[in-house]
Amino acid sequence: MTVHSLRRTGAVTMSGLLIAALTACGSNEQAETNDPAETGPAADGETSTEGDAAGQAGEGESFAIALLLPESKTTRYEAFDRPLFEAAIAEQCPECTVIYSNADQDPAQQQEQAESALAQGIDVMVLDVVDATAGEAIVNNAKGQGVPVVAYDRLVAGADYYVSFDNAAVGELQAQTLLDMLEAEGTTSGDLVMINGSPTDGNAALFKEGAHGVFDASEFNIVAEFDTPDWSPDAAQQWMEGQLSALDMDSVVGVYAANDGTAGGAVTAMKGGGIEPLPPVTGQDAELAGIQRIVAGDQALTIYKAIVPEAEDAATAALALARGETPESSTELEGVPSTLLDPVAVTADNIMDTVVADGFYTVEDICTAEYADACAELGIE
C-alpha cells in the first residue's frame, strides 16, 4: 500500500509498529532482530537480521536494503524513522535485511557509509541526504552499480522515487498558524525573527520559502534572520542571545523557528535573557520536548509530520524497486516520481487530537511531574 496523502492524522494504519518503535527508543543494545520492539540505535553499517514474521507479503524474498539517515541531533531519526522503517520492512519482507547508518551531519561520512553499503551488495538504497549536492554523487554512484535509490524525506536529484511531506506547505503552515495566533490576540503587525534550518538542507530552503511567502504578504516585518548550521540548537541559541541586545525585543511579537530543536535554542536564550512573557515561537517535528514546551506555554506550535506512513511508504517503494517494479506515486518533483504527505499544526488546543490520538506519544509521556498541572489545565489526561 502506498500512502498518497494524510488528510487526517488519525488515519495512521501502523499503530502497532509505532508502539514497537516507541518501545525501541530506550534501548542501546546491539540489534538481534529486525523487530524494533527488540532493538535500539546501532553502530553505523549495522545489519539488522531477519524478522520472524511468517506468512506475510514478501515471504521467500531476501533483499539487502541500505537505510542512510542524516543526523541524530533531531530526535525523530533514531527514535522514529529508523525503527519504523525497519518494522515496515520486517512486516512486508521477513527475510530482508536492513543495513543502517547515521551520518551525524557529515556529508563525507555519509559518502563513506553509502560506499560501504554498496560494497556489501545491497539491492536498494533509502537515502536521507545530509547535503543535497553531495547526495547527487551518492545517487549517481549507486545507480552506476545498478542500485535504485529512494530519496527519503529530502529530495535528491536522480533518485528513482521520493517520499516526504509538502515542505513548502510546512513553512506556510508554520507562518500562517503563527500569524493566526497573533491576530487572535489582536496583534496585526510587529517585528518577527526568523531562525531557519541548515543551509545545506534542501528541505530547509523550502520551509524558509514557504514561510517567507506568508510573512512577506503580511503587515509583519522580519527584523533578523539566521540560517542555522547543521540544525544545531546550540547555534540557534547563541545567535538568539546576540539578538537580545541587537534588537528592541519589546517590538518582537513572534519567533519563527524552523524545527523544535532551534525553537528550544531560541526559548532558552530568551528565558536566560529575562524576556517575559515570551513571544510565540514556532517549531516542527513534534518532538516530545517541543510538545512539552507547548504545554508549558513556552512554545506556541509545532508541525506534526506523521512519520509512520512516510516510513511505510519508503519501505514499500524500496521493496518494489528491489523487485524491479515501479513504485506507485502521486506526483513528480524535479523529474522524480514522488509521494507527498500532509503536515498538521499542533497547538495547545489539539495535542489530544493529533499526537496522542495517533499514538505518537501517550499522555504519560507528555505529562510528567513537571508538566502535570499544565496538562490538567489543558485537559490533557
Short mmCIF file of C-alpha atoms in Angstrom, two decimals:
data_model
loop_
_atom_site.label_atom_id
_atom_site.label_comp_id
_atom_site.label_asym_id
_atom_site.label_seq_id
_atom_site.Cartn_x
_atom_site.Cartn_y
_atom_site.Cartn_z
CA MET A 1 0.00 0.00 0.00
CA THR A 2 1.31 3.43 -0.93
CA VAL A 3 0.07 6.37 1.07
CA HIS A 4 -0.72 9.32 -1.18
CA SER A 5 -1.84 11.82 1.41
CA LEU A 6 -2.68 12.03 5.07
CA ARG A 7 -5.75 14.23 5.32
CA ARG A 8 -6.31 13.37 8.95
CA THR A 9 -3.60 12.42 11.39
CA GLY A 10 -5.77 9.73 12.91
CA ALA A 11 -5.62 7.83 9.62
CA VAL A 12 -2.36 6.11 10.51
CA THR A 13 -2.56 2.39 9.80
CA MET A 14 0.54 1.18 11.61
CA SER A 15 -0.18 1.90 15.26
CA GLY A 16 1.26 -1.48 16.22
CA LEU A 17 4.53 -0.59 14.53
CA LEU A 18 4.56 2.79 16.26
CA ILE A 19 4.16 1.15 19.64
CA ALA A 20 7.04 -1.16 18.78
CA ALA A 21 9.15 1.79 17.72
CA LEU A 22 8.45 3.69 20.90
CA THR A 23 9.48 0.63 22.86
CA ALA A 24 12.73 0.61 20.92
CA CYS A 25 13.70 4.16 21.74
CA GLY A 26 15.08 3.38 25.15
CA SER A 27 17.44 0.58 24.10
CA ASN A 28 21.08 0.93 23.12
CA GLU A 29 21.88 -2.77 22.88
CA GLN A 30 23.12 -4.35 19.68
CA ALA A 31 20.20 -5.40 17.48
CA GLU A 32 19.49 -9.10 17.19
CA THR A 33 16.36 -8.94 15.07
CA ASN A 34 14.70 -6.58 12.66
CA ASP A 35 11.83 -6.05 15.12
CA PRO A 36 12.17 -2.54 16.60
CA ALA A 37 10.44 -3.73 19.74
CA GLU A 38 13.67 -5.60 20.47
CA THR A 39 16.28 -3.28 19.03
CA GLY A 40 17.67 0.18 19.58
CA PRO A 41 20.08 2.52 17.77
CA ALA A 42 23.06 0.68 16.44
CA ALA A 43 26.50 1.44 15.10
CA ASP A 44 26.96 2.72 11.56
CA GLY A 45 26.76 -0.05 8.99
CA GLU A 46 24.98 -2.47 11.32
CA THR A 47 22.93 -5.12 9.58
CA SER A 48 19.58 -5.91 11.15
CA THR A 49 18.97 -9.63 10.83
CA GLU A 50 15.84 -11.33 9.58
CA GLY A 51 12.45 -10.61 11.06
CA ASP A 52 10.45 -13.54 12.38
CA ALA A 53 7.10 -12.65 10.88
CA ALA A 54 5.80 -15.59 8.86
CA GLY A 55 3.18 -15.93 6.18
CA GLN A 56 3.25 -12.23 5.25
CA ALA A 57 3.79 -10.48 1.92
CA GLY A 58 7.34 -10.92 0.71
CA GLU A 59 7.86 -14.37 2.23
CA GLY A 60 10.70 -16.10 0.44
CA GLU A 61 12.25 -12.87 -0.82
CA SER A 62 15.61 -11.78 0.50
CA PHE A 63 16.85 -8.28 -0.29
CA ALA A 64 19.51 -6.15 1.37
CA ILE A 65 18.30 -2.58 1.87
CA ALA A 66 20.52 0.30 2.97
CA LEU A 67 18.93 2.97 5.16
CA LEU A 68 21.15 6.06 5.38
CA LEU A 69 19.89 8.77 7.72
CA PRO A 70 21.47 12.23 8.05
CA GLU A 71 21.88 13.12 11.71
CA SER A 72 20.93 12.47 15.30
CA LYS A 73 20.54 15.99 16.72
CA THR A 74 16.92 15.88 15.61
CA THR A 75 15.43 13.12 17.73
CA ARG A 76 12.99 11.82 15.12
CA TYR A 77 15.57 9.90 13.10
CA GLU A 78 16.76 7.47 15.77
CA ALA A 79 13.54 7.47 17.77
CA PHE A 80 11.05 7.03 14.94
CA ASP A 81 12.28 6.93 11.33
CA ARG A 82 14.77 4.11 11.76
CA PRO A 83 12.70 1.72 13.91
CA LEU A 84 9.53 2.37 11.93
CA PHE A 85 11.26 1.72 8.61
CA GLU A 86 12.84 -1.46 9.94
CA ALA A 87 9.47 -2.61 11.27
CA ALA A 88 7.80 -1.94 7.92
CA ILE A 89 10.46 -3.95 6.08
CA ALA A 90 10.16 -6.81 8.58
CA GLU A 91 6.39 -6.85 8.12
CA GLN A 92 6.50 -6.78 4.31
CA CYS A 93 9.62 -8.89 3.74
CA PRO A 94 10.57 -11.09 6.71
CA GLU A 95 13.71 -12.43 5.01
CA CYS A 96 15.07 -9.00 4.08
CA THR A 97 17.89 -7.23 5.91
CA VAL A 98 18.38 -3.54 6.63
CA ILE A 99 21.91 -2.09 6.67
CA TYR A 100 21.67 1.07 8.73
CA SER A 101 23.96 4.09 9.06
CA ASN A 102 23.63 7.60 10.51
CA ALA A 103 25.97 10.28 9.11
CA ASP A 104 25.87 12.61 12.14
CA GLN A 105 25.50 15.59 9.79
CA ASP A 106 28.77 14.80 7.94
CA PRO A 107 28.46 14.57 4.11
CA ALA A 108 31.84 12.85 3.77
CA GLN A 109 30.83 10.24 6.35
CA GLN A 110 27.55 9.64 4.54
CA GLN A 111 29.50 9.13 1.30
CA GLU A 112 31.67 6.51 3.04
CA GLN A 113 28.60 4.82 4.50
CA ALA A 114 26.98 4.65 1.07
CA GLU A 115 30.12 3.15 -0.46
CA SER A 116 30.29 0.59 2.36
CA ALA A 117 26.65 -0.39 1.82
CA LEU A 118 27.22 -0.78 -1.92
CA ALA A 119 30.27 -2.95 -1.25
CA GLN A 120 28.02 -5.21 0.82
CA GLY A 121 25.88 -5.88 -2.24
CA ILE A 122 22.70 -4.01 -1.36
CA ASP A 123 19.70 -4.27 -3.68
CA VAL A 124 18.27 -0.81 -2.98
CA MET A 125 19.30 2.33 -1.08
CA VAL A 126 17.00 4.55 1.00
CA LEU A 127 18.81 7.86 1.36
CA ASP A 128 18.05 10.88 3.53
CA VAL A 129 20.86 13.18 2.44
CA VAL A 130 22.93 15.43 4.68
CA ASP A 131 23.80 17.69 1.76
CA ALA A 132 21.74 17.73 -1.42
CA THR A 133 24.70 18.43 -3.71
CA ALA A 134 26.89 15.74 -2.17
CA GLY A 135 23.90 13.42 -2.26
CA GLU A 136 23.82 13.56 -6.06
CA ALA A 137 27.21 11.85 -6.15
CA ILE A 138 25.89 9.10 -3.87
CA VAL A 139 22.87 8.57 -6.15
CA ASN A 140 24.99 8.54 -9.30
CA ASN A 141 27.39 6.02 -7.75
CA ALA A 142 24.55 3.75 -6.64
CA LYS A 143 22.74 3.86 -9.96
CA GLY A 144 26.02 3.31 -11.78
CA GLN A 145 26.17 -0.01 -9.94
CA GLY A 146 22.58 -0.85 -10.78
CA VAL A 147 21.22 0.00 -7.32
CA PRO A 148 18.00 2.09 -7.30
CA VAL A 149 17.59 4.89 -4.77
CA VAL A 150 14.63 6.05 -2.69
CA ALA A 151 15.06 9.67 -1.58
CA TYR A 152 13.64 9.76 1.94
CA ASP A 153 12.32 13.00 3.46
CA ARG A 154 14.78 15.17 1.47
CA LEU A 155 14.78 15.29 -2.32
CA VAL A 156 17.99 14.48 -4.17
CA ALA A 157 18.34 14.73 -7.93
CA GLY A 158 18.43 11.49 -9.87
CA ALA A 159 16.60 9.36 -7.30
CA ASP A 160 14.13 6.76 -8.53
CA TYR A 161 11.45 7.73 -6.02
CA TYR A 162 10.87 10.36 -3.33
CA VAL A 163 8.65 10.30 -0.25
CA SER A 164 8.29 13.26 2.07
CA PHE A 165 5.92 16.00 3.05
CA ASP A 166 4.99 19.11 1.08
CA ASN A 167 7.83 21.09 2.58
CA ALA A 168 6.89 24.49 1.18
CA ALA A 169 3.46 23.85 2.70
CA VAL A 170 5.17 23.11 6.04
CA GLY A 171 6.73 26.59 6.06
CA GLU A 172 3.45 28.16 5.01
CA LEU A 173 1.61 26.31 7.77
CA GLN A 174 4.16 27.36 10.40
CA ALA A 175 3.96 31.01 9.37
CA GLN A 176 0.20 31.18 8.88
CA THR A 177 -0.54 29.45 12.19
CA LEU A 178 1.77 31.92 13.95
CA LEU A 179 0.06 34.91 12.34
CA ASP A 180 -3.39 33.48 13.09
CA MET A 181 -2.44 33.13 16.76
CA LEU A 182 -1.11 36.69 16.89
CA GLU A 183 -4.15 38.12 15.16
CA ALA A 184 -6.46 36.18 17.50
CA GLU A 185 -4.81 38.13 20.32
CA GLY A 186 -5.28 41.43 18.48
CA THR A 187 -1.74 41.74 17.11
CA THR A 188 -1.88 42.55 13.40
CA SER A 189 1.61 43.97 12.87
CA GLY A 190 5.04 43.98 14.50
CA ASP A 191 8.54 42.58 14.23
CA LEU A 192 9.38 38.92 13.62
CA VAL A 193 12.62 36.98 13.96
CA MET A 194 13.32 34.02 11.67
CA ILE A 195 15.56 31.10 12.68
CA ASN A 196 15.75 28.85 9.63
CA GLY A 197 17.21 25.39 9.20
CA SER A 198 20.52 24.24 7.82
CA PRO A 199 21.68 25.98 4.62
CA THR A 200 22.81 22.61 3.22
CA ASP A 201 19.36 21.01 3.65
CA GLY A 202 17.10 21.38 0.63
CA ASN A 203 14.04 20.96 2.83
CA ALA A 204 15.12 23.90 4.98
CA ALA A 205 15.14 26.10 1.90
CA LEU A 206 11.57 25.05 1.16
CA PHE A 207 10.43 25.69 4.74
CA LYS A 208 12.02 29.14 4.52
CA GLU A 209 10.45 29.86 1.13
CA GLY A 210 7.00 28.83 2.32
CA ALA A 211 7.25 30.91 5.50
CA HIS A 212 8.50 33.96 3.63
CA GLY A 213 5.60 33.70 1.23
CA VAL A 214 3.22 34.20 4.15
CA PHE A 215 5.23 36.75 6.13
CA ASP A 216 6.15 38.91 3.14
CA ALA A 217 2.48 39.29 2.21
CA SER A 218 1.53 40.38 5.74
CA GLU A 219 1.87 43.56 7.80
CA PHE A 220 4.59 41.96 9.91
CA ASN A 221 8.25 42.86 9.47
CA ILE A 222 11.21 40.45 9.61
CA VAL A 223 13.95 42.29 11.51
CA ALA A 224 16.54 39.50 11.85
CA GLU A 225 17.08 36.15 10.14
CA PHE A 226 19.52 33.27 10.59
CA ASP A 227 20.24 30.03 8.73
CA THR A 228 21.24 27.54 11.43
CA PRO A 229 24.32 25.43 10.59
CA ASP A 230 23.60 21.70 10.94
CA TRP A 231 20.22 22.47 12.54
CA SER A 232 22.19 22.98 15.76
CA PRO A 233 20.08 24.05 18.76
CA ASP A 234 23.24 25.45 20.35
CA ALA A 235 23.93 27.62 17.29
CA ALA A 236 20.32 28.84 17.30
CA GLN A 237 20.59 29.68 21.00
CA GLN A 238 23.87 31.53 20.55
CA TRP A 239 22.51 33.58 17.66
CA MET A 240 19.31 34.41 19.55
CA GLU A 241 21.33 35.51 22.56
CA GLY A 242 23.08 38.00 20.31
CA GLN A 243 19.75 39.37 19.12
CA LEU A 244 18.64 40.19 22.66
CA SER A 245 20.97 43.18 22.66
CA ALA A 246 20.90 43.90 18.93
CA LEU A 247 17.12 44.22 18.70
CA ASP A 248 14.35 46.02 20.54
CA MET A 249 12.85 42.85 21.94
CA ASP A 250 9.78 44.73 23.12
CA SER A 251 8.82 45.08 19.45
CA VAL A 252 9.40 41.40 18.59
CA VAL A 253 5.97 39.78 18.56
CA GLY A 254 6.91 36.36 17.20
CA VAL A 255 9.80 34.00 16.50
CA TYR A 256 9.77 31.66 13.52
CA ALA A 257 11.92 28.63 14.37
CA ALA A 258 12.15 26.03 11.63
CA ASN A 259 12.12 22.99 13.94
CA ASP A 260 11.74 22.10 17.60
CA GLY A 261 15.49 21.96 18.18
CA THR A 262 16.03 25.54 17.03
CA ALA A 263 12.87 26.56 18.88
CA GLY A 264 14.37 25.12 22.07
CA GLY A 265 17.54 27.13 21.50
CA ALA A 266 15.55 30.33 20.98
CA VAL A 267 13.40 29.73 24.06
CA THR A 268 16.46 29.01 26.24
CA ALA A 269 18.13 32.20 25.03
CA MET A 270 15.10 34.38 25.69
CA LYS A 271 14.36 32.91 29.09
CA GLY A 272 18.02 33.28 30.03
CA GLY A 273 17.84 36.91 28.93
CA GLY A 274 14.82 37.62 31.10
CA ILE A 275 12.32 38.04 28.24
CA GLU A 276 8.86 37.77 29.78
CA PRO A 277 6.36 37.00 28.50
CA LEU A 278 7.93 35.07 25.66
CA PRO A 279 6.72 35.88 22.14
CA PRO A 280 5.09 32.91 20.43
CA VAL A 281 7.66 30.55 18.91
CA THR A 282 7.05 28.06 16.09
CA GLY A 283 8.65 24.64 15.63
CA GLN A 284 8.48 21.40 13.67
CA ASP A 285 8.75 17.62 14.10
CA ALA A 286 6.51 17.33 17.18
CA GLU A 287 9.45 16.34 19.36
CA LEU A 288 8.46 15.43 22.90
CA ALA A 289 10.40 18.41 24.28
CA GLY A 290 8.56 20.67 21.83
CA ILE A 291 5.16 19.30 22.85
CA GLN A 292 6.07 19.81 26.49
CA ARG A 293 7.14 23.40 25.81
CA ILE A 294 3.73 23.95 24.20
CA VAL A 295 2.05 22.53 27.30
CA ALA A 296 4.14 24.85 29.48
CA GLY A 297 3.37 27.88 27.31
CA ASP A 298 6.98 28.38 26.17
CA GLN A 299 6.36 27.38 22.53
CA ALA A 300 3.26 28.22 20.53
CA LEU A 301 3.16 25.43 17.97
CA THR A 302 4.95 22.62 16.22
CA ILE A 303 4.34 20.81 12.95
CA TYR A 304 3.42 17.15 13.20
CA LYS A 305 4.59 15.11 10.25
CA ALA A 306 3.24 11.61 10.72
CA ILE A 307 6.37 9.50 10.24
CA VAL A 308 4.56 6.16 10.27
CA PRO A 309 3.08 6.50 6.75
CA GLU A 310 6.32 8.06 5.49
CA ALA A 311 8.41 5.13 6.72
CA GLU A 312 5.82 2.62 5.48
CA ASP A 313 5.74 4.23 2.06
CA ALA A 314 9.55 4.25 1.81
CA ALA A 315 9.68 0.57 2.71
CA THR A 316 7.01 -0.31 0.15
CA ALA A 317 8.80 1.69 -2.55
CA ALA A 318 12.19 0.18 -1.69
CA LEU A 319 10.84 -3.34 -1.98
CA ALA A 320 9.12 -2.53 -5.28
CA LEU A 321 12.38 -1.19 -6.70
CA ALA A 322 14.30 -4.22 -5.42
CA ARG A 323 11.86 -6.41 -7.37
CA GLY A 324 12.36 -4.33 -10.49
CA GLU A 325 8.90 -2.77 -10.21
CA THR A 326 7.88 0.89 -10.38
CA PRO A 327 6.60 2.30 -7.07
CA GLU A 328 3.20 3.93 -7.16
CA SER A 329 3.45 7.72 -6.82
CA SER A 330 1.05 10.64 -6.62
CA THR A 331 3.10 13.45 -8.18
CA GLU A 332 6.51 14.30 -9.62
CA LEU A 333 9.18 16.70 -8.35
CA GLU A 334 12.17 17.63 -10.48
CA GLY A 335 11.55 14.58 -12.60
CA VAL A 336 11.41 12.22 -9.61
CA PRO A 337 8.17 10.23 -9.02
CA SER A 338 7.03 11.35 -5.59
CA THR A 339 4.52 10.91 -2.80
CA LEU A 340 3.93 13.92 -0.55
CA LEU A 341 2.10 13.69 2.76
CA ASP A 342 0.22 16.45 4.59
CA PRO A 343 1.64 18.27 7.64
CA VAL A 344 -0.53 19.24 10.61
CA ALA A 345 -0.07 22.14 13.02
CA VAL A 346 -0.13 21.18 16.70
CA THR A 347 -1.00 23.76 19.36
CA ALA A 348 -2.08 23.50 22.98
CA ASP A 349 -5.66 23.08 21.75
CA ASN A 350 -5.21 19.91 19.70
CA ILE A 351 -2.48 17.83 21.32
CA MET A 352 -5.02 15.18 22.29
CA ASP A 353 -6.47 15.07 18.76
CA THR A 354 -3.12 14.72 17.00
CA VAL A 355 -0.01 13.23 18.57
CA VAL A 356 -1.92 11.46 21.36
CA ALA A 357 -4.75 10.20 19.14
CA ASP A 358 -2.22 8.75 16.69
CA GLY A 359 -0.25 7.02 19.45
CA PHE A 360 2.81 9.14 18.67
CA TYR A 361 3.01 9.93 22.39
CA THR A 362 0.94 8.90 25.38
CA VAL A 363 -0.41 11.29 27.95
CA GLU A 364 2.08 9.75 30.38
CA ASP A 365 4.95 10.59 28.01
CA ILE A 366 3.92 14.23 27.89
CA CYS A 367 2.52 14.85 31.35
CA THR A 368 5.47 14.06 33.57
CA ALA A 369 5.51 15.56 37.06
CA GLU A 370 6.92 18.86 35.79
CA TYR A 371 4.02 19.28 33.35
CA ALA A 372 1.18 17.59 35.23
CA ASP A 373 -0.55 20.78 36.37
CA ALA A 374 -0.28 22.41 32.95
CA CYS A 375 -1.63 19.24 31.31
CA ALA A 376 -4.60 19.24 33.66
CA GLU A 377 -5.39 22.85 32.80
CA LEU A 378 -5.35 21.97 29.09
CA GLY A 379 -7.46 18.85 29.56
CA ILE A 380 -4.63 16.52 28.52
CA GLU A 381 -5.48 13.42 30.50
#
